[in-house]
Coordinates of C-alpha atoms (C1' of nucleotides) in Angstrom, one line a residue:
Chain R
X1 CA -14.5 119.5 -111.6
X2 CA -15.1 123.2 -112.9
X3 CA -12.5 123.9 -110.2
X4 CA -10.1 121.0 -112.2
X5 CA -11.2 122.9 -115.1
X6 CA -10.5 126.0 -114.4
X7 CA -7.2 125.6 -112.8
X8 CA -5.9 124.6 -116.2
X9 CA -8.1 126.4 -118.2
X10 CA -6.4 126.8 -121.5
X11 CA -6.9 130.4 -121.7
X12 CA -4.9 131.2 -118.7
X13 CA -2.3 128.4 -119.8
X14 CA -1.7 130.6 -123.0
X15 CA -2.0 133.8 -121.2
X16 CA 0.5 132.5 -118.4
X17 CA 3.0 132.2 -121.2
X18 CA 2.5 135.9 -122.7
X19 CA 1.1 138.6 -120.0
X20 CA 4.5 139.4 -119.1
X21 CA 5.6 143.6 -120.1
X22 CA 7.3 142.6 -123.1
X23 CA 6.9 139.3 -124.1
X24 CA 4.2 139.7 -127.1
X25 CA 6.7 142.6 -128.7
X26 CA 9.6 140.4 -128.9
X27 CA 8.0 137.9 -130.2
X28 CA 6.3 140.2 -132.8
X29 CA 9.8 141.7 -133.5
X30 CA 11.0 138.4 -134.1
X31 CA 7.9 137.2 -136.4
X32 CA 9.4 140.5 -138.3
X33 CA 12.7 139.3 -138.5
X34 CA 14.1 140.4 -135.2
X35 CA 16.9 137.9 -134.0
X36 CA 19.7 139.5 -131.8
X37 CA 19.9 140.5 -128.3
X38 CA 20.5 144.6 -129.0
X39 CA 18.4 144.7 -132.1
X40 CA 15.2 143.6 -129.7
X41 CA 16.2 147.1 -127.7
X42 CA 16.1 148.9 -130.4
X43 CA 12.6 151.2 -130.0
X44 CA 11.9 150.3 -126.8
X45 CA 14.0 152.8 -124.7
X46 CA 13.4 151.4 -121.3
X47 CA 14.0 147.8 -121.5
X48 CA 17.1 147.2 -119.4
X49 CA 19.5 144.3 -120.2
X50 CA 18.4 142.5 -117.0
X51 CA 14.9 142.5 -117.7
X52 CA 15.2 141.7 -121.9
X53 CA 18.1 138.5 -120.4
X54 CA 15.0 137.3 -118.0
X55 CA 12.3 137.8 -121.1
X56 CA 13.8 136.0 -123.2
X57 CA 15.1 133.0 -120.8
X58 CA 11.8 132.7 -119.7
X59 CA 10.4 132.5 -123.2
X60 CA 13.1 129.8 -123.5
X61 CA 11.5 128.0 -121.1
X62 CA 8.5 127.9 -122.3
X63 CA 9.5 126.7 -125.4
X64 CA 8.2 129.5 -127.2
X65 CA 12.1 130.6 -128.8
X66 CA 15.2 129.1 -128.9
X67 CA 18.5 130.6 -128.0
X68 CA 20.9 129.5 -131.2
X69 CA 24.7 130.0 -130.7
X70 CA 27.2 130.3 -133.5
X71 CA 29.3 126.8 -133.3
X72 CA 32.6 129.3 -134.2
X73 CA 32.2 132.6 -132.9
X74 CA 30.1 131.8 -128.9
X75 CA 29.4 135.6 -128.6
X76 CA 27.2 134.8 -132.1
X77 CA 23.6 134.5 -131.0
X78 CA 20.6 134.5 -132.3
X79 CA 16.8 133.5 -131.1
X80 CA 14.6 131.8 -132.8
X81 CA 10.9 131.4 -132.9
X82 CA 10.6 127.5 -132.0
X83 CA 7.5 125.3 -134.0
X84 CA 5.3 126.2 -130.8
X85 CA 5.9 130.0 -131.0
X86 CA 5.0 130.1 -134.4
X87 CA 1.7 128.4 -133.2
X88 CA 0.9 131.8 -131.8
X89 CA 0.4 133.9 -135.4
X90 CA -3.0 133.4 -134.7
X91 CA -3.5 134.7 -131.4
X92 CA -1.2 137.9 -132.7
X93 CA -3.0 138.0 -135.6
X94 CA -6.5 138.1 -133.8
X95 CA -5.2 141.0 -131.1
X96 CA -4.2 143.0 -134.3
X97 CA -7.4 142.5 -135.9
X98 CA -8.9 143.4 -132.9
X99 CA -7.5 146.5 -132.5
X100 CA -7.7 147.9 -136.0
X101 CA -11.8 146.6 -136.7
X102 CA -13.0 148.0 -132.6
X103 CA -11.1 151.3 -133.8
X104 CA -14.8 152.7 -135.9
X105 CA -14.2 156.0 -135.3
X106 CA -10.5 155.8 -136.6
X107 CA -9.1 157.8 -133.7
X108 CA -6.1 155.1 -134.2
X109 CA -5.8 154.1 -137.8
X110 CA -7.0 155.6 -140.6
X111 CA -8.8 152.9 -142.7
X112 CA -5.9 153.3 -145.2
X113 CA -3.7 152.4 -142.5
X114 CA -6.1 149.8 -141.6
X115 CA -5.6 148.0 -144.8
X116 CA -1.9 148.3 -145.0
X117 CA -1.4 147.4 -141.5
X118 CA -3.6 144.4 -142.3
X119 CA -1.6 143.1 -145.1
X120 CA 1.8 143.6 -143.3
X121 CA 0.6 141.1 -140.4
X122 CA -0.6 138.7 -142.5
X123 CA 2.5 138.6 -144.5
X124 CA 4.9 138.4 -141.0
X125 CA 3.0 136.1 -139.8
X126 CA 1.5 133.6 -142.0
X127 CA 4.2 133.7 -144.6
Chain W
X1 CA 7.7 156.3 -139.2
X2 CA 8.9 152.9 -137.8
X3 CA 8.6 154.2 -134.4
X4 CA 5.8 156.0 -135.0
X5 CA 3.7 152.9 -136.0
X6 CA 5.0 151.0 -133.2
X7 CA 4.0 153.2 -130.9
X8 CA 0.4 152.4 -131.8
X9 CA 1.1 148.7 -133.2
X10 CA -2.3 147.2 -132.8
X11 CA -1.0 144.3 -130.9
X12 CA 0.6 146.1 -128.2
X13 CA -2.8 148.5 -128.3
X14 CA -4.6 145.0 -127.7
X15 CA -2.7 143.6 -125.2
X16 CA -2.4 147.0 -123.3
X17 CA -6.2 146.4 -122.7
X18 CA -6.1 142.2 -121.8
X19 CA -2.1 142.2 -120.1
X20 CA -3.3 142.3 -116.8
X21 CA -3.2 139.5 -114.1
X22 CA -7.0 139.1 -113.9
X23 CA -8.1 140.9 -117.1
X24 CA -8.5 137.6 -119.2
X25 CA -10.1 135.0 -116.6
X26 CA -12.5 138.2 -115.8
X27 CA -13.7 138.2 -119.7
X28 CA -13.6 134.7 -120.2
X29 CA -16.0 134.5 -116.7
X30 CA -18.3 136.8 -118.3
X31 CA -17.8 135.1 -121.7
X32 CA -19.5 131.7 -119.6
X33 CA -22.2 134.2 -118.3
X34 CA -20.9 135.4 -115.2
X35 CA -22.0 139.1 -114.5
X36 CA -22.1 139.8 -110.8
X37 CA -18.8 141.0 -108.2
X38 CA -19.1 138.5 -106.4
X39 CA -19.6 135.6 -108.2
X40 CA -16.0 136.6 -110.2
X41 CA -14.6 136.0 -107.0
X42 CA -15.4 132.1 -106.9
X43 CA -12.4 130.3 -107.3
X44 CA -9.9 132.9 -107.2
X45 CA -9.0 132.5 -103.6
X46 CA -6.3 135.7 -103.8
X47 CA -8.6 138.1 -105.6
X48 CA -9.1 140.9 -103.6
X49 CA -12.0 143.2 -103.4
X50 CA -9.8 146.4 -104.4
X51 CA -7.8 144.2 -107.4
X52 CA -11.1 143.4 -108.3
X53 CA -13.0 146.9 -108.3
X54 CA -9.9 148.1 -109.9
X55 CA -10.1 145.5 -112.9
X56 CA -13.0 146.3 -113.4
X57 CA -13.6 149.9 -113.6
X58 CA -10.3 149.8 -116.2
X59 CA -12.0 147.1 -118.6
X60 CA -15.0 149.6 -118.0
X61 CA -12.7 152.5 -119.2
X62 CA -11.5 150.2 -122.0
X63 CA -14.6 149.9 -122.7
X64 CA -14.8 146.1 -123.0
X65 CA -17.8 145.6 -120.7
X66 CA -20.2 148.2 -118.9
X67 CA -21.9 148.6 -115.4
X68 CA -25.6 148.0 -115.3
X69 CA -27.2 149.4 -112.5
X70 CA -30.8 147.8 -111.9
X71 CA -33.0 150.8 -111.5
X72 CA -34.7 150.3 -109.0
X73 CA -32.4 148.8 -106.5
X74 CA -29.0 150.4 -106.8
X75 CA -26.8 147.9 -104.8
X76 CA -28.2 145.3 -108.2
X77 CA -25.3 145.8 -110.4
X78 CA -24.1 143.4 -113.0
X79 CA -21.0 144.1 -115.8
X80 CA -21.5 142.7 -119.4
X81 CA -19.4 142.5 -122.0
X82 CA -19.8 145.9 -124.8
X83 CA -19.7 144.9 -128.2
X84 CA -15.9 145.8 -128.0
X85 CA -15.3 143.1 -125.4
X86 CA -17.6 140.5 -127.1
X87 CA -15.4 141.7 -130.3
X88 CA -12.3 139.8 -128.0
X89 CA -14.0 135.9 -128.7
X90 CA -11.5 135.3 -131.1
X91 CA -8.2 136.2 -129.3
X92 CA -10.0 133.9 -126.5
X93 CA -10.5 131.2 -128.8
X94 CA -7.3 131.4 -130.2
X95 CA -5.7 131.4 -126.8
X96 CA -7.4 128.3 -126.1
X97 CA -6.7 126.8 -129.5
X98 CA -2.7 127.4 -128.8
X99 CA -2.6 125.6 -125.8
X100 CA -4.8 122.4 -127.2
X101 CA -2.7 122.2 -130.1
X102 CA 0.6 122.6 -128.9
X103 CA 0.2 120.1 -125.7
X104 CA 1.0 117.1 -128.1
X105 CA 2.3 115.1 -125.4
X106 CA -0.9 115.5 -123.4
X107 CA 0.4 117.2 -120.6
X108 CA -2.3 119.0 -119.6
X109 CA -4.9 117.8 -121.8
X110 CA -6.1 114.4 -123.0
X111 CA -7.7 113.7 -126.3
X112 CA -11.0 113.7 -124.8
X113 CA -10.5 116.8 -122.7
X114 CA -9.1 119.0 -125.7
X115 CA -12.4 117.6 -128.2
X116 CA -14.5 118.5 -125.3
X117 CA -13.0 121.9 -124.3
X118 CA -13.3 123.3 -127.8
X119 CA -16.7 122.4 -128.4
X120 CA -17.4 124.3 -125.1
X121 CA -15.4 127.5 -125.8
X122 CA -16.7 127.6 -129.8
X123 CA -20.5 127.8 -127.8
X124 CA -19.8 130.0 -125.7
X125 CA -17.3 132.3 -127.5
X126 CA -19.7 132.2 -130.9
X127 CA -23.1 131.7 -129.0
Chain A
dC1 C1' -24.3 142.4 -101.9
dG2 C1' -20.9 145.7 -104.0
dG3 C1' -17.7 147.9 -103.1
dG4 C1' -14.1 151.9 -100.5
dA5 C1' -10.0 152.8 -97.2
dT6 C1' -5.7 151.3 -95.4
dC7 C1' -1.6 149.0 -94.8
dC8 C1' 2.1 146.0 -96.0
dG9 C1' 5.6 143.0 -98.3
dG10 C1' 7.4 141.0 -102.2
dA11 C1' 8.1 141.1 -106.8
dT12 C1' 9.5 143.6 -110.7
dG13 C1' 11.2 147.1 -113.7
dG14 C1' 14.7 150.2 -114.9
dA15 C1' 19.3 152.6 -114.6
dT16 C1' 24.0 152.1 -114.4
dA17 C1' 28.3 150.0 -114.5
dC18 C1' 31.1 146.1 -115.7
dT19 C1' 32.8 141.7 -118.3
dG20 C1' 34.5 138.2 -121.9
Chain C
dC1 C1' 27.9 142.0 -129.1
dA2 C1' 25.5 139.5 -125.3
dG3 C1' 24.9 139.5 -121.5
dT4 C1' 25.9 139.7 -115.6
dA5 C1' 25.8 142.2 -111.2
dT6 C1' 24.0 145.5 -108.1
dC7 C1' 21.1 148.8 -106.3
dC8 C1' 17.0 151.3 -105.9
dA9 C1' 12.2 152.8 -106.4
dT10 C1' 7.9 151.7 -107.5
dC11 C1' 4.0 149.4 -108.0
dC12 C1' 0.9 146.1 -107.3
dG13 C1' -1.4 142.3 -105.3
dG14 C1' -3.5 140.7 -101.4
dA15 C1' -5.3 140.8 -96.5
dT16 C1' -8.3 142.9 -93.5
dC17 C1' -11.7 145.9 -91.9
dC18 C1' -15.5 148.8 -92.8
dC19 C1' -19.7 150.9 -94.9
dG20 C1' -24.5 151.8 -97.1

DNA sequence: CGGGATCCGGATGGATACTG
DNA sequence: CAGTATCCATCCGGATCCCG
């Protein structure tokens, strides 16, 4: 039974869906606003094509984002965080937090930063 | 500016720390009170006593959990979580929380399971 | 018990070039 | 603009053996 539990141990379900290179940055970019293909390369210089196509399908597939094309113009595409992506502001929310309260001796963010950084996250994702 | 501030966004600063394969089931192990090297191994069949060491000593450098080496008989050594890595309970529980909540067709959880799981990961996350 | 030392194969990431 | 098709290098996980 812990072995039961533990093989779908809803930690590791979530984290199956996320540990991937780039998966929590897109889907940041995309709780900023972030919708087309080249516009998710933008920043991040070495993210090929093959690998961003394979990111996102598998995201896709996990029903974290869905892949929208234009009825009129096919080359017209947008993604979309689905109802089950948005469920993950928390967890995004919580690895920010994380990150800017464990920083004490500010060697990352000054506490101004802190504070604006705060807000900014909290506005993306929780509307 | 952008750039600079995504070069140290705080979620990709978290998830450097958490992304890798073992990183998570490692804290959540310690999280349930397992401390010991190999006791971690239990029920991962295909972690290896180099992935593990590894693991390890980079949470240690993270410095999400330390080595405690019993004085008096050196080869006693357990790992516990540093406040930093006890400071992770939330993006654990909100891991878990996403995939109770979103599995609305109970495909991996029943009613009963996903009541029962979250009482155990609010005691042992939150003491 | 808590690891270190090797060795290996597959997966994965990234660059580049091309297509509709 | 939104990808696909190759090719290549690297890394990383895992197995196995060994050691104090």
């Amino acid at each position: 039974m812990t072995e039961e539990k533990a093989k779908k141990c809803p930690v590791e379900l979530a984290m199956g869906m996320i540990n991937k290179k780039w998966v929590i940055q897109l889907l940041r970019d995309m709780f900023f606003g972030v919708s087309r293909f080249n516009e998710f390369k933008e920043g991040k210089p070495n993210l090929s094509n093959k690998v961003l196509s394979n990111c996102l399908k598998e995201m896709e597939l996990n029903g974290l984002i869905e892949r929208i094309v234009d009825g009129d113009d096919s080359s017209n595409i947008e993604y979309k965080l689905t109802e089950k992506g948005l469920a993950l502001n928390k967890v995004i929310y919580e690895l920010a937090m994380f990150s800017l309260t464990t920083d004490i001796d500010n060697k990352y963010y000054s506490e101004e930063d802190k504070r604006e950084i705060s807000q900014i996250f909290e506005k993306q994702l929780f509307d």
